[in-house]
């Protein structure tokens, strides 16, 4: 049962503390309401003056054979030519899309450094496509940058007034299309089809920003990321105040990327095409010379047909001749490529490819060399020489080039050996036709040269056509999945988030303010502050609206009079049925209202018909007679200091309250502590207790002097006055020490002037063993409960600053 009672009390105490905290904050509900209104208004103003940002997104697919890239059916017929092989690294493509070179081309093509703003409330609105005016400029030279800010006003759409955008100074009156001299060159302003009457007589702003600044701005805003790790798809996002502008930027960025990729691919084919065309011109001249020699030989020697014997040997040597022809062709091709490499020995020139070399490994190496060289060029152009991948590609190119040179030497050596062997066989056939006339043999040599030239000429023509097809059907690396699109909803600022944040800030600021105020507040406010020390609570006394310090009268029904009657009842519970009762009233420090409470408690008890003595024992700062509007008279100090003084002569009978006598403290002595140690003091209390039912003693503050402790043996009960909003909580340790050490008899706490409005307590009047609660509100003006006259009613701004 004791354990259940403990937990029950603990839960009740926690509930009371929580309720008290809530009441403290609810007291400032007006501040919370005002803060919330200000917060919402602040959020509205913030949104009003913020430019909304819209997000545009597009997705593309990077074609890659290794990761599932595809080639369209229309181009599948060209796969055997080796011109549609695609193998791109998605990370490199992302870096290229974010490169400064591409963004520079986008900025220049869309003229992003020129911005147009129409008049708006409260902010100007940027226009992109639907702008009534367009600006163009001509820069004097490379040392001048196009930068400016102008305001245009037109009244008819035919001409306009130009103002400086910074100072709003008038510049001049011009017609649309006029070339205006400005600091960097010439400015030309033209009107568009979107001009209408709404723009007449309203300012329109044109701003030209430095190109590099605009490029940097959009490079920071553009976001290029892969859709996921297992896909070749890339997502491109851009945020901008103008959604159609962001859409144009993203689409143009994809366009520039594809044009860049196509240009890179065409460089290989174009270089090969130029090389083949050059060789065709050379072979054509040689073929014409051979054909001319054959014609001249036949005409000179009048040859018409080959003899029958020669035909037999010629048929036998056809196979040998075909092999010799093929070997010579391969040898010449190898020599052509080798001569080209020697002639144009550079790390930036491509090697002609797809020439029909019989060595497949060498042809593959040439193709791989060209691909790596193009990849290196793209990385250098878009990312610079410091890109880590450039050095790796350069090393690979050097190794491939050495392998290609070595392969060409091997082919030449192999073909040379083969040609020598075939020539030997040809010599054998020639020896067998010794019977053929001399002219016929000479003609056969000429004819062989002609066949070689014709075969090489036809071969080069075929390769040139293949290269032309490659140039015509070159495709880009990126396939557009979704074009740039915006849903039209701004992504920032988010209205819901801003308003919720405003409400939260509006709610938190008063909470933090009240919390900090309470945190820094060290004053006693209510019974809750004294309850921590588990000292009996006898009640509390509210503010008094009366102008008199004696607020208890016989038929007075005021709140404060009822409070003292309740205090009187609680005093009876403390002292019990004892016949002669001595009640001490003390406090920690001065000005806590103990004299005021002593006077009115004594008056309240006297009104019940009991014989009461109001005794002043605050020898250092007596206030008793002053509160009762009586003149200074001899009292306790005089009695203790002069043995001849009669105690009866010192007692004053009250004219205001029946049954109430007053024994003042007397003159202020130089040694009050020593005076209170006189044996005559005990005699005085013994005599007084025989005559009075109650002796109410106004004693000195225990936190300042020891006078009250010297008198403690004469007290039956002690009322310890704690003034709310005045006494420091840390000084309650004095009260706690006195209670625990029992240095004062039957201590009970009385709270003076509690502020019930702030929710620090739940009423007043808790008895010793019984509890009484009243829900009265107290006035804050007039006379306070420690006898000092309050100041005039505070102004509204004073109450605001004091949180009241």
PDB file of N, CA and C in Angstrom, residues 89-163:
ATOM      1  N   UNK A  89      31.960   4.971 -73.803  1.00  0.00           N
ATOM      2  CA  UNK A  89      31.950   4.885 -72.349  1.00  0.00           C
ATOM      3  C   UNK A  89      30.996   5.931 -71.811  1.00  0.00           C
ATOM      4  N   UNK A  90      30.012   5.479 -70.988  1.00  0.00           N
ATOM      5  CA  UNK A  90      28.957   6.390 -70.525  1.00  0.00           C
ATOM      6  C   UNK A  90      29.511   7.471 -69.604  1.00  0.00           C
ATOM      7  N   UNK A  91      30.549   7.139 -68.821  1.00  0.00           N
ATOM      8  CA  UNK A  91      31.143   8.151 -67.945  1.00  0.00           C
ATOM      9  C   UNK A  91      31.791   9.275 -68.759  1.00  0.00           C
ATOM     10  N   UNK A  92      32.447   8.896 -69.854  1.00  0.00           N
ATOM     11  CA  UNK A  92      33.043   9.926 -70.709  1.00  0.00           C
ATOM     12  C   UNK A  92      31.984  10.809 -71.348  1.00  0.00           C
ATOM     13  N   UNK A  93      30.864  10.193 -71.726  1.00  0.00           N
ATOM     14  CA  UNK A  93      29.788  10.971 -72.353  1.00  0.00           C
ATOM     15  C   UNK A  93      29.189  11.965 -71.358  1.00  0.00           C
ATOM     16  N   UNK A  94      29.094  11.561 -70.084  1.00  0.00           N
ATOM     17  CA  UNK A  94      28.586  12.482 -69.067  1.00  0.00           C
ATOM     18  C   UNK A  94      29.516  13.671 -68.912  1.00  0.00           C
ATOM     19  N   UNK A  95      30.843  13.406 -68.902  1.00  0.00           N
ATOM     20  CA  UNK A  95      31.810  14.496 -68.787  1.00  0.00           C
ATOM     21  C   UNK A  95      31.739  15.431 -69.995  1.00  0.00           C
ATOM     22  N   UNK A  96      31.511  14.840 -71.171  1.00  0.00           N
ATOM     23  CA  UNK A  96      31.411  15.666 -72.383  1.00  0.00           C
ATOM     24  C   UNK A  96      30.150  16.537 -72.317  1.00  0.00           C
ATOM     25  N   UNK A  97      29.033  15.955 -71.842  1.00  0.00           N
ATOM     26  CA  UNK A  97      27.794  16.731 -71.740  1.00  0.00           C
ATOM     27  C   UNK A  97      27.936  17.886 -70.750  1.00  0.00           C
ATOM     28  N   UNK A  98      28.785  17.725 -69.743  1.00  0.00           N
ATOM     29  CA  UNK A  98      28.994  18.782 -68.755  1.00  0.00           C
ATOM     30  C   UNK A  98      30.189  19.667 -69.092  1.00  0.00           C
ATOM     31  N   UNK A  99      30.730  19.488 -70.289  1.00  0.00           N
ATOM     32  CA  UNK A  99      31.941  20.236 -70.645  1.00  0.00           C
ATOM     33  C   UNK A  99      31.621  21.693 -70.957  1.00  0.00           C
ATOM     34  N   UNK A 100      32.605  22.529 -70.756  1.00  0.00           N
ATOM     35  CA  UNK A 100      32.461  23.964 -71.031  1.00  0.00           C
ATOM     36  C   UNK A 100      32.343  24.230 -72.522  1.00  0.00           C
ATOM     37  N   UNK A 101      32.998  23.395 -73.336  1.00  0.00           N
ATOM     38  CA  UNK A 101      32.963  23.622 -74.775  1.00  0.00           C
ATOM     39  C   UNK A 101      31.542  23.504 -75.315  1.00  0.00           C
ATOM     40  N   UNK A 102      30.811  22.457 -74.882  1.00  0.00           N
ATOM     41  CA  UNK A 102      29.426  22.302 -75.355  1.00  0.00           C
ATOM     42  C   UNK A 102      28.541  23.429 -74.842  1.00  0.00           C
ATOM     43  N   UNK A 103      28.689  23.799 -73.552  1.00  0.00           N
ATOM     44  CA  UNK A 103      27.846  24.855 -73.003  1.00  0.00           C
ATOM     45  C   UNK A 103      28.152  26.195 -73.668  1.00  0.00           C
ATOM     46  N   UNK A 104      29.389  26.394 -74.076  1.00  0.00           N
ATOM     47  CA  UNK A 104      29.731  27.631 -74.787  1.00  0.00           C
ATOM     48  C   UNK A 104      28.979  27.710 -76.108  1.00  0.00           C
ATOM     49  N   UNK A 105      28.939  26.592 -76.845  1.00  0.00           N
ATOM     50  CA  UNK A 105      28.218  26.595 -78.124  1.00  0.00           C
ATOM     51  C   UNK A 105      26.724  26.795 -77.904  1.00  0.00           C
ATOM     52  N   UNK A 106      26.170  26.186 -76.832  1.00  0.00           N
ATOM     53  CA  UNK A 106      24.754  26.377 -76.524  1.00  0.00           C
ATOM     54  C   UNK A 106      24.471  27.839 -76.197  1.00  0.00           C
ATOM     55  N   UNK A 107      25.319  28.438 -75.380  1.00  0.00           N
ATOM     56  CA  UNK A 107      25.120  29.833 -74.970  1.00  0.00           C
ATOM     57  C   UNK A 107      25.185  30.771 -76.172  1.00  0.00           C
ATOM     58  N   UNK A 108      26.118  30.527 -77.056  1.00  0.00           N
ATOM     59  CA  UNK A 108      26.267  31.401 -78.218  1.00  0.00           C
ATOM     60  C   UNK A 108      25.112  31.210 -79.197  1.00  0.00           C
ATOM     61  N   UNK A 109      24.687  29.969 -79.423  1.00  0.00           N
ATOM     62  CA  UNK A 109      23.618  29.728 -80.400  1.00  0.00           C
ATOM     63  C   UNK A 109      22.281  30.283 -79.915  1.00  0.00           C
ATOM     64  N   UNK A 110      21.991  30.160 -78.587  1.00  0.00           N
ATOM     65  CA  UNK A 110      20.711  30.637 -78.055  1.00  0.00           C
ATOM     66  C   UNK A 110      20.789  32.062 -77.528  1.00  0.00           C
ATOM     67  N   UNK A 111      21.982  32.696 -77.588  1.00  0.00           N
ATOM     68  CA  UNK A 111      22.175  34.061 -77.074  1.00  0.00           C
ATOM     69  C   UNK A 111      21.710  34.164 -75.618  1.00  0.00           C
ATOM     70  N   UNK A 112      22.172  33.234 -74.806  1.00  0.00           N
ATOM     71  CA  UNK A 112      21.741  33.195 -73.407  1.00  0.00           C
ATOM     72  C   UNK A 112      22.288  34.355 -72.590  1.00  0.00           C
ATOM     73  N   UNK A 113      23.337  34.997 -73.076  1.00  0.00           N
ATOM     74  CA  UNK A 113      23.884  36.120 -72.313  1.00  0.00           C
ATOM     75  C   UNK A 113      23.032  37.383 -72.436  1.00  0.00           C
ATOM     76  N   UNK A 114      22.018  37.349 -73.295  1.00  0.00           N
ATOM     77  CA  UNK A 114      21.086  38.486 -73.418  1.00  0.00           C
ATOM     78  C   UNK A 114      19.774  38.080 -72.754  1.00  0.00           C
ATOM     79  N   UNK A 115      19.367  38.828 -71.736  1.00  0.00           N
ATOM     80  CA  UNK A 115      18.144  38.530 -71.002  1.00  0.00           C
ATOM     81  C   UNK A 115      17.161  39.685 -71.146  1.00  0.00           C
ATOM     82  N   UNK A 116      15.878  39.317 -71.178  1.00  0.00           N
ATOM     83  CA  UNK A 116      14.809  40.288 -71.388  1.00  0.00           C
ATOM     84  C   UNK A 116      13.840  40.202 -70.202  1.00  0.00           C
ATOM     85  N   UNK A 117      13.470  41.384 -69.653  1.00  0.00           N
ATOM     86  CA  UNK A 117      12.587  41.432 -68.488  1.00  0.00           C
ATOM     87  C   UNK A 117      11.452  42.412 -68.759  1.00  0.00           C
ATOM     88  N   UNK A 118      10.238  41.951 -68.463  1.00  0.00           N
ATOM     89  CA  UNK A 118       9.076  42.826 -68.571  1.00  0.00           C
ATOM     90  C   UNK A 118       8.704  43.337 -67.186  1.00  0.00           C
ATOM     91  N   UNK A 119       7.992  44.464 -67.156  1.00  0.00           N
ATOM     92  CA  UNK A 119       7.593  45.080 -65.894  1.00  0.00           C
ATOM     93  C   UNK A 119       6.616  44.165 -65.167  1.00  0.00           C
ATOM     94  N   UNK A 120       6.798  44.024 -63.862  1.00  0.00           N
ATOM     95  CA  UNK A 120       5.908  43.183 -63.066  1.00  0.00           C
ATOM     96  C   UNK A 120       5.822  43.676 -61.644  1.00  0.00           C
ATOM     97  N   UNK A 121       4.845  43.199 -60.927  1.00  0.00           N
ATOM     98  CA  UNK A 121       4.658  43.542 -59.522  1.00  0.00           C
ATOM     99  C   UNK A 121       4.699  42.253 -58.711  1.00  0.00           C
ATOM    100  N   UNK A 122       5.551  42.167 -57.705  1.00  0.00           N
ATOM    101  CA  UNK A 122       6.492  43.225 -57.294  1.00  0.00           C
ATOM    102  C   UNK A 122       7.863  43.092 -57.959  1.00  0.00           C
ATOM    103  N   UNK A 123       8.065  42.043 -58.760  1.00  0.00           N
ATOM    104  CA  UNK A 123       9.382  41.825 -59.368  1.00  0.00           C
ATOM    105  C   UNK A 123       9.222  41.745 -60.883  1.00  0.00           C
ATOM    106  N   UNK A 124      10.329  41.951 -61.602  1.00  0.00           N
ATOM    107  CA  UNK A 124      10.314  41.834 -63.054  1.00  0.00           C
ATOM    108  C   UNK A 124      10.295  40.362 -63.466  1.00  0.00           C
ATOM    109  N   UNK A 125       9.718  40.099 -64.638  1.00  0.00           N
ATOM    110  CA  UNK A 125       9.583  38.731 -65.128  1.00  0.00           C
ATOM    111  C   UNK A 125      10.438  38.569 -66.385  1.00  0.00           C
ATOM    112  N   UNK A 126      11.231  37.521 -66.412  1.00  0.00           N
ATOM    113  CA  UNK A 126      12.107  37.283 -67.549  1.00  0.00           C
ATOM    114  C   UNK A 126      11.312  36.670 -68.705  1.00  0.00           C
ATOM    115  N   UNK A 127      11.637  37.097 -69.908  1.00  0.00           N
ATOM    116  CA  UNK A 127      11.045  36.563 -71.134  1.00  0.00           C
ATOM    117  C   UNK A 127      12.130  35.877 -71.945  1.00  0.00           C
ATOM    118  N   UNK A 128      11.718  34.847 -72.688  1.00  0.00           N
ATOM    119  CA  UNK A 128      12.699  34.168 -73.531  1.00  0.00           C
ATOM    120  C   UNK A 128      12.232  34.131 -74.982  1.00  0.00           C
ATOM    121  N   UNK A 129      11.264  33.298 -75.277  1.00  0.00           N
ATOM    122  CA  UNK A 129      10.774  33.221 -76.653  1.00  0.00           C
ATOM    123  C   UNK A 129       9.731  34.302 -76.925  1.00  0.00           C
ATOM    124  N   UNK A 130       8.826  34.508 -75.977  1.00  0.00           N
ATOM    125  CA  UNK A 130       7.742  35.467 -76.171  1.00  0.00           C
ATOM    126  C   UNK A 130       8.166  36.850 -75.671  1.00  0.00           C
ATOM    127  N   UNK A 131       9.187  37.369 -76.277  1.00  0.00           N
ATOM    128  CA  UNK A 131       9.671  38.707 -75.926  1.00  0.00           C
ATOM    129  C   UNK A 131       9.339  39.681 -77.047  1.00  0.00           C
ATOM    130  N   UNK A 132       8.896  40.888 -76.717  1.00  0.00           N
ATOM    131  CA  UNK A 132       8.521  41.843 -77.775  1.00  0.00           C
ATOM    132  C   UNK A 132       9.722  42.471 -78.471  1.00  0.00           C
ATOM    133  N   UNK A 133      10.908  42.375 -77.851  1.00  0.00           N
ATOM    134  CA  UNK A 133      12.094  43.001 -78.427  1.00  0.00           C
ATOM    135  C   UNK A 133      13.245  41.998 -78.458  1.00  0.00           C
ATOM    136  N   UNK A 134      14.121  42.194 -79.417  1.00  0.00           N
ATOM    137  CA  UNK A 134      15.343  41.409 -79.511  1.00  0.00           C
ATOM    138  C   UNK A 134      16.525  42.369 -79.639  1.00  0.00           C
ATOM    139  N   UNK A 135      17.642  41.968 -79.022  1.00  0.00           N
ATOM    140  CA  UNK A 135      18.840  42.792 -79.062  1.00  0.00           C
ATOM    141  C   UNK A 135      19.971  42.025 -79.735  1.00  0.00           C
ATOM    142  N   UNK A 136      20.703  42.696 -80.584  1.00  0.00           N
ATOM    143  CA  UNK A 136      21.916  42.160 -81.193  1.00  0.00           C
ATOM    144  C   UNK A 136      23.023  43.192 -81.018  1.00  0.00           C
ATOM    145  N   UNK A 137      24.248  42.723 -81.032  1.00  0.00           N
ATOM    146  CA  UNK A 137      25.348  43.652 -80.813  1.00  0.00           C
ATOM    147  C   UNK A 137      26.550  43.269 -81.665  1.00  0.00           C
ATOM    148  N   UNK A 138      27.368  44.260 -81.898  1.00  0.00           N
ATOM    149  CA  UNK A 138      28.624  44.071 -82.634  1.00  0.00           C
ATOM    150  C   UNK A 138      29.741  44.619 -81.750  1.00  0.00           C
ATOM    151  N   UNK A 139      30.710  43.770 -81.434  1.00  0.00           N
ATOM    152  CA  UNK A 139      31.810  44.160 -80.565  1.00  0.00           C
ATOM    153  C   UNK A 139      32.923  44.770 -81.408  1.00  0.00           C
ATOM    154  N   UNK A 140      33.532  45.853 -80.902  1.00  0.00           N
ATOM    155  CA  UNK A 140      34.600  46.532 -81.635  1.00  0.00           C
ATOM    156  C   UNK A 140      35.769  45.607 -81.920  1.00  0.00           C
ATOM    157  N   UNK A 141      36.299  44.982 -80.888  1.00  0.00           N
ATOM    158  CA  UNK A 141      37.433  44.070 -81.039  1.00  0.00           C
ATOM    159  C   UNK A 141      37.418  43.096 -79.879  1.00  0.00           C
ATOM    160  N   UNK A 142      38.407  42.208 -79.848  1.00  0.00           N
ATOM    161  CA  UNK A 142      38.462  41.153 -78.847  1.00  0.00           C
ATOM    162  C   UNK A 142      38.731  41.686 -77.444  1.00  0.00           C
ATOM    163  N   UNK A 143      39.176  42.937 -77.338  1.00  0.00           N
ATOM    164  CA  UNK A 143      39.471  43.501 -76.032  1.00  0.00           C
ATOM    165  C   UNK A 143      38.217  43.996 -75.323  1.00  0.00           C
ATOM    166  N   UNK A 144      37.117  44.142 -76.053  1.00  0.00           N
ATOM    167  CA  UNK A 144      35.877  44.647 -75.469  1.00  0.00           C
ATOM    168  C   UNK A 144      34.916  43.482 -75.214  1.00  0.00           C
ATOM    169  N   UNK A 145      34.256  43.534 -74.072  1.00  0.00           N
ATOM    170  CA  UNK A 145      33.232  42.545 -73.738  1.00  0.00           C
ATOM    171  C   UNK A 145      31.862  43.197 -73.790  1.00  0.00           C
ATOM    172  N   UNK A 146      30.894  42.480 -74.315  1.00  0.00           N
ATOM    173  CA  UNK A 146      29.536  43.004 -74.420  1.00  0.00           C
ATOM    174  C   UNK A 146      28.850  42.885 -73.061  1.00  0.00           C
ATOM    175  N   UNK A 147      28.685  44.003 -72.375  1.00  0.00           N
ATOM    176  CA  UNK A 147      28.034  44.055 -71.075  1.00  0.00           C
ATOM    177  C   UNK A 147      27.215  45.339 -71.019  1.00  0.00           C
ATOM    178  N   UNK A 148      25.966  45.225 -70.547  1.00  0.00           N
ATOM    179  CA  UNK A 148      25.147  46.428 -70.464  1.00  0.00           C
ATOM    180  C   UNK A 148      23.788  46.153 -69.856  1.00  0.00           C
ATOM    181  N   UNK A 149      23.105  47.252 -69.483  1.00  0.00           N
ATOM    182  CA  UNK A 149      21.786  47.186 -68.873  1.00  0.00           C
ATOM    183  C   UNK A 149      21.008  48.405 -69.344  1.00  0.00           C
ATOM    184  N   UNK A 150      19.900  48.154 -70.069  1.00  0.00           N
ATOM    185  CA  UNK A 150      19.120  49.262 -70.629  1.00  0.00           C
ATOM    186  C   UNK A 150      17.638  49.038 -70.360  1.00  0.00           C
ATOM    187  N   UNK A 151      16.903  50.145 -70.357  1.00  0.00           N
ATOM    188  CA  UNK A 151      15.449  50.122 -70.226  1.00  0.00           C
ATOM    189  C   UNK A 151      14.844  50.740 -71.472  1.00  0.00           C
ATOM    190  N   UNK A 152      13.821  50.058 -72.024  1.00  0.00           N
ATOM    191  CA  UNK A 152      13.155  50.517 -73.244  1.00  0.00           C
ATOM    192  C   UNK A 152      11.718  50.893 -72.906  1.00  0.00           C
ATOM    193  N   UNK A 153      11.284  52.010 -73.452  1.00  0.00           N
ATOM    194  CA  UNK A 153       9.883  52.430 -73.362  1.00  0.00           C
ATOM    195  C   UNK A 153       9.414  52.837 -74.747  1.00  0.00           C
ATOM    196  N   UNK A 154       8.323  52.211 -75.172  1.00  0.00           N
ATOM    197  CA  UNK A 154       7.758  52.537 -76.482  1.00  0.00           C
ATOM    198  C   UNK A 154       6.287  52.875 -76.312  1.00  0.00           C
ATOM    199  N   UNK A 155       5.820  53.824 -77.105  1.00  0.00           N
ATOM    200  CA  UNK A 155       4.416  54.235 -77.022  1.00  0.00           C
ATOM    201  C   UNK A 155       3.616  53.822 -78.243  1.00  0.00           C
ATOM    202  N   UNK A 156       4.295  53.482 -79.321  1.00  0.00           N
ATOM    203  CA  UNK A 156       3.578  53.157 -80.556  1.00  0.00           C
ATOM    204  C   UNK A 156       4.056  51.872 -81.214  1.00  0.00           C
ATOM    205  N   UNK A 157       5.191  51.357 -80.819  1.00  0.00           N
ATOM    206  CA  UNK A 157       5.734  50.177 -81.465  1.00  0.00           C
ATOM    207  C   UNK A 157       6.570  50.500 -82.686  1.00  0.00           C
ATOM    208  N   UNK A 158       6.755  51.789 -82.970  1.00  0.00           N
ATOM    209  CA  UNK A 158       7.571  52.191 -84.116  1.00  0.00           C
ATOM    210  C   UNK A 158       8.952  52.706 -83.682  1.00  0.00           C
ATOM    211  N   UNK A 159       8.994  53.384 -82.578  1.00  0.00           N
ATOM    212  CA  UNK A 159      10.247  53.898 -82.054  1.00  0.00           C
ATOM    213  C   UNK A 159      10.226  53.733 -80.541  1.00  0.00           C
ATOM    214  N   UNK A 160      11.311  54.096 -79.888  1.00  0.00           N
ATOM    215  CA  UNK A 160      11.412  53.853 -78.460  1.00  0.00           C
ATOM    216  C   UNK A 160      12.391  54.833 -77.829  1.00  0.00           C
ATOM    217  N   UNK A 161      12.240  54.965 -76.508  1.00  0.00           N
ATOM    218  CA  UNK A 161      13.179  55.741 -75.692  1.00  0.00           C
ATOM    219  C   UNK A 161      14.088  54.767 -74.948  1.00  0.00           C
ATOM    220  N   UNK A 162      15.364  55.064 -74.937  1.00  0.00           N
ATOM    221  CA  UNK A 162      16.351  54.193 -74.309  1.00  0.00           C
ATOM    222  C   UNK A 162      16.903  54.877 -73.060  1.00  0.00           C
ATOM    223  N   UNK A 163      16.929  54.129 -71.954  1.00  0.00           N
ATOM    224  CA  UNK A 163      17.424  54.634 -70.684  1.00  0.00           C
ATOM    225  C   UNK A 163      18.526  53.708 -70.167  1.00  0.00           C
TER     226      UNK A 163
END
